[in-house]
Short mmCIF file of C-alpha atoms in Angstrom, two decimals:
data_model
loop_
_atom_site.label_atom_id
_atom_site.label_comp_id
_atom_site.label_asym_id
_atom_site.label_seq_id
_atom_site.Cartn_x
_atom_site.Cartn_y
_atom_site.Cartn_z
CA UNK A 1 -28.44 45.11 -26.33
CA UNK A 2 -25.25 45.63 -24.31
CA UNK A 3 -23.03 44.16 -27.04
CA UNK A 4 -22.25 40.83 -25.35
CA UNK A 5 -22.24 37.63 -27.38
CA UNK A 6 -25.15 35.31 -26.65
CA UNK A 7 -24.69 31.63 -27.51
CA UNK A 8 -27.94 30.15 -28.81
CA UNK A 9 -29.52 27.27 -30.64
CA UNK A 10 -31.23 28.68 -33.76
CA UNK A 11 -33.85 26.52 -35.49
CA UNK A 12 -35.78 28.01 -38.45
CA UNK A 13 -38.13 26.94 -41.16
CA UNK A 14 -39.97 28.63 -44.07
CA UNK A 15 -43.65 29.43 -43.80
CA UNK A 16 -45.44 28.28 -46.96
CA UNK A 17 -48.90 28.98 -48.35
CA UNK A 18 -51.13 26.20 -49.62
CA UNK A 19 -50.09 27.09 -53.12
CA UNK A 20 -46.41 26.80 -52.26
CA UNK A 21 -45.68 30.48 -52.00
CA UNK A 22 -43.08 31.45 -49.44
CA UNK A 23 -44.79 33.75 -47.02
CA UNK A 24 -41.94 34.12 -44.57
CA UNK A 25 -40.17 32.14 -41.90
CA UNK A 26 -40.51 31.22 -38.28
CA UNK A 27 -37.72 30.38 -35.86
CA UNK A 28 -36.97 29.24 -32.35
CA UNK A 29 -33.98 30.78 -30.57
CA UNK A 30 -32.84 29.12 -27.35
CA UNK A 31 -30.34 30.71 -24.98
CA UNK A 32 -27.65 28.08 -24.16
CA UNK A 33 -25.37 30.29 -22.05
CA UNK A 34 -25.90 28.23 -18.89
CA UNK A 35 -25.54 24.98 -20.80
CA UNK A 36 -22.20 26.11 -22.24
CA UNK A 37 -20.98 27.21 -18.82
CA UNK A 38 -21.94 23.88 -17.30
CA UNK A 39 -20.17 21.99 -20.12
CA UNK A 40 -17.05 24.14 -19.70
CA UNK A 41 -17.04 23.54 -15.94
CA UNK A 42 -17.50 19.81 -16.53
CA UNK A 43 -14.64 19.81 -19.03
CA UNK A 44 -12.36 21.51 -16.49
CA UNK A 45 -13.32 19.02 -13.77
CA UNK A 46 -12.72 16.11 -16.12
CA UNK A 47 -9.30 17.54 -16.98
CA UNK A 48 -8.49 17.90 -13.29
CA UNK A 49 -9.56 14.32 -12.62
CA UNK A 50 -7.51 13.09 -15.58
CA UNK A 51 -4.45 14.88 -14.22
CA UNK A 52 -5.03 13.41 -10.77
CA UNK A 53 -5.57 9.97 -12.33
CA UNK A 54 -2.34 10.24 -14.34
CA UNK A 55 -0.20 11.62 -11.53
CA UNK A 56 -1.53 9.76 -8.49
CA UNK A 57 1.33 8.05 -6.66
CA UNK A 58 -0.71 5.09 -5.46
CA UNK A 59 -2.22 2.74 -8.03
CA UNK A 60 -5.98 3.22 -8.43
CA UNK A 61 -7.86 0.25 -9.81
CA UNK A 62 -11.33 -1.15 -10.49
CA UNK A 63 -12.00 -4.88 -10.80
CA UNK A 64 -14.98 -7.16 -11.13
CA UNK A 65 -15.80 -9.50 -8.23
CA UNK A 66 -14.14 -12.36 -10.08
CA UNK A 67 -10.99 -10.28 -10.50
CA UNK A 68 -11.02 -8.94 -14.06
CA UNK A 69 -9.24 -5.57 -14.12
CA UNK A 70 -11.59 -2.93 -15.55
CA UNK A 71 -9.45 0.15 -14.95
CA UNK A 72 -6.05 0.95 -13.50
CA UNK A 73 -4.12 4.19 -13.24
CA UNK A 74 -1.00 4.84 -15.36
CA UNK A 75 1.06 4.87 -12.14
CA UNK A 76 1.10 1.06 -12.36
CA UNK A 77 4.24 1.48 -14.48
CA UNK A 78 5.99 3.19 -11.54
CA UNK A 79 5.54 0.21 -9.22
CA UNK A 80 5.75 -2.68 -11.67
CA UNK A 81 6.90 -3.72 -15.13
CA UNK A 82 3.31 -3.71 -16.39
CA UNK A 83 1.88 -0.91 -18.48
CA UNK A 84 -1.73 0.15 -18.07
CA UNK A 85 -2.72 -1.20 -21.49
CA UNK A 86 -1.13 -4.58 -20.77
CA UNK A 87 -2.88 -5.29 -17.49
CA UNK A 88 -6.44 -4.05 -18.20
CA UNK A 89 -8.61 -7.10 -18.92
CA UNK A 90 -6.18 -9.36 -17.10
CA UNK A 91 -7.33 -11.36 -14.08
CA UNK A 92 -6.06 -10.06 -10.75
CA UNK A 93 -5.78 -13.69 -9.63
CA UNK A 94 -3.00 -14.15 -12.20
CA UNK A 95 -0.75 -11.67 -10.39
CA UNK A 96 -1.28 -13.10 -6.90
CA UNK A 97 1.61 -15.28 -5.73
CA UNK A 98 -0.99 -17.37 -3.89
CA UNK A 99 -4.42 -17.22 -5.63
CA UNK A 100 -6.06 -18.46 -2.40
CA UNK A 101 -5.17 -15.09 -0.85
CA UNK A 102 -7.35 -13.41 -3.47
CA UNK A 103 -10.34 -15.45 -2.29
CA UNK A 104 -9.58 -14.53 1.34
CA UNK A 105 -9.36 -10.86 0.37
CA UNK A 106 -12.75 -10.92 -1.42
CA UNK A 107 -14.30 -12.85 1.49
CA UNK A 108 -13.22 -10.16 3.96
CA UNK A 109 -14.37 -7.42 1.58
CA UNK A 110 -17.83 -8.98 1.22
CA UNK A 111 -18.05 -9.32 4.99
CA UNK A 112 -16.97 -5.77 5.96
CA UNK A 113 -17.62 -3.78 2.80
CA UNK A 114 -14.06 -2.45 2.82
CA UNK A 115 -10.48 -3.30 3.78
CA UNK A 116 -7.70 -0.96 4.87
CA UNK A 117 -3.95 -1.60 4.47
CA UNK A 118 -4.45 -5.23 3.50
CA UNK A 119 -1.02 -6.72 2.78
CA UNK A 120 -0.67 -9.05 -0.19
CA UNK A 121 2.17 -10.58 -2.18
CA UNK A 122 1.96 -10.07 -5.94
CA UNK A 123 4.17 -11.24 -8.78
CA UNK A 124 5.39 -8.82 -11.40
CA UNK A 125 5.61 -9.34 -15.14
CA UNK A 126 9.03 -11.00 -14.72
CA UNK A 127 7.75 -13.12 -11.75
CA UNK A 128 9.46 -10.86 -9.21
CA UNK A 129 7.55 -10.92 -5.91
CA UNK A 130 6.37 -7.57 -4.61
CA UNK A 131 4.57 -6.77 -1.35
CA UNK A 132 1.65 -4.36 -1.71
CA UNK A 133 -0.79 -2.74 0.66
CA UNK A 134 -4.39 -2.46 -0.57
CA UNK A 135 -7.23 -0.23 0.59
CA UNK A 136 -10.48 -1.08 -1.18
CA UNK A 137 -14.23 -0.97 -0.93
CA UNK A 138 -17.19 -2.77 -2.45
CA UNK A 139 -19.42 -0.94 -4.94
CA UNK A 140 -23.07 -1.99 -4.96
CA UNK A 141 -25.94 -1.27 -7.34
CA UNK A 142 -29.18 0.41 -6.26
CA UNK A 143 -30.51 -2.95 -5.12
CA UNK A 144 -27.55 -3.57 -2.83
CA UNK A 145 -25.91 -6.20 -5.00
CA UNK A 146 -22.08 -6.03 -5.21
CA UNK A 147 -20.97 -5.18 -8.73
CA UNK A 148 -17.27 -4.30 -8.53
CA UNK A 149 -14.34 -3.42 -6.29
CA UNK A 150 -12.51 -0.10 -6.36
CA UNK A 151 -9.37 0.64 -4.44
CA UNK A 152 -5.79 1.77 -4.34
CA UNK A 153 -2.55 -0.01 -3.62
CA UNK A 154 1.07 0.90 -3.13
CA UNK A 155 4.26 -1.08 -3.15
CA UNK A 156 5.62 -1.75 0.36
CA UNK A 157 8.39 -4.15 -0.66
CA UNK A 158 11.15 -1.79 0.48
CA UNK A 159 9.49 -1.42 3.89
CA UNK A 160 9.00 -5.19 4.25
CA UNK A 161 12.59 -5.87 3.22
CA UNK A 162 13.83 -3.24 5.68
CA UNK A 163 11.77 -4.83 8.45
CA UNK A 164 13.16 -8.26 7.54
CA UNK A 165 16.68 -6.85 7.58
CA UNK A 166 16.06 -5.29 11.00
CA UNK A 167 14.78 -8.66 12.22
CA UNK A 168 17.89 -10.42 10.90
CA UNK A 169 20.19 -7.82 12.50
CA UNK A 170 18.28 -8.09 15.77
CA UNK A 171 18.75 -11.86 15.77
CA UNK A 172 22.44 -11.40 15.03
CA UNK A 173 22.74 -8.93 17.90
CA UNK A 174 21.05 -11.39 20.27
CA UNK A 175 23.48 -14.10 19.16
CA UNK A 176 26.46 -11.79 19.73
CA UNK A 177 25.17 -10.79 23.18
CA UNK A 178 24.59 -14.43 24.12
CA UNK A 179 28.06 -15.33 22.89
CA UNK A 180 29.52 -12.48 24.95
CA UNK A 181 27.64 -13.62 28.05
CA UNK A 182 28.95 -17.16 27.59
CA UNK A 183 32.50 -15.87 27.14
CA UNK A 184 32.26 -13.78 30.32
CA UNK A 185 30.78 -16.77 32.15
CA UNK A 186 33.68 -18.97 31.01
CA UNK A 187 36.19 -16.32 32.02
CA UNK A 188 34.66 -16.04 35.48
CA UNK A 189 34.45 -19.79 35.94
CA UNK A 190 37.72 -20.86 34.36
CA UNK A 191 40.02 -17.96 35.28
CA UNK A 192 38.78 -15.56 37.95
CA UNK A 193 37.06 -18.22 40.10
CA UNK A 194 40.09 -20.49 39.98
CA UNK A 195 42.47 -17.66 40.81
CA UNK A 196 40.34 -16.63 43.77
CA UNK A 197 40.24 -20.24 44.97
CA UNK A 198 44.03 -20.49 44.74
CA UNK A 199 44.43 -17.17 46.56
CA UNK A 200 42.12 -18.42 49.33
CA UNK A 201 44.10 -21.66 49.71
CA UNK A 202 47.41 -19.75 49.78
CA UNK A 203 46.07 -17.43 52.50
CA UNK A 204 45.00 -20.39 54.59
CA UNK A 205 48.39 -22.04 54.14
CA UNK A 206 50.12 -18.79 55.07
CA UNK A 207 48.09 -18.44 58.26
CA UNK A 208 48.95 -22.00 59.29
CA UNK A 209 52.54 -20.85 59.81
CA UNK A 210 51.47 -18.17 62.28
CA UNK A 211 49.25 -19.78 64.95
CA UNK A 212 49.69 -16.75 67.22
CA UNK A 213 47.47 -14.60 64.91
CA UNK A 214 44.10 -14.20 66.59
CA UNK A 215 40.88 -15.41 65.04
CA UNK A 216 39.60 -11.91 64.26
CA UNK A 217 42.60 -11.16 62.07
CA UNK A 218 42.38 -14.61 60.51
CA UNK A 219 38.74 -13.97 59.61
#
């Protein structure tokens, strides 16, 4: 009535007499305005989630309990040589440097339901070792049975290497300080101490020539 468009489902059929004569038609018209709005809103949310999924800096992933990668975000290419299409379906155990660590990770996850900043060592496509930090949680079905693991991880290799470098430099500094202390100790023992001893002896010899000097001055 007010001129606005009204999206509808329109279902119609002819109305026939027993003799086959077309008497008219009947129809059902259903207003689908709210349905269309809900679908549009859902489409926008899905687009937002896709953009987040594509642009997330950390790597989002989903794996089965036995480690098969179900989903992983495209950002995997920013932290490794793998592409998303290459690694989906692959076993996570294959990229662990030490597969035993994978079992330890799952054991802790089953015990606590989640892990935060769990450090692991993974191997890249070219066998390069990369340190990663994982935050993950266990997903259960309505009966409480664990069905998969979802989480995120980011590469911390640069941080680990920087910490290792700091450790090396600290050890070097300690060595230099110890060497300096030993040098000073040698100088005191071999040079200064000997010179003081000689000076003391010379003073005593000097005083022997002047017996008239009283004991206070000698002291």
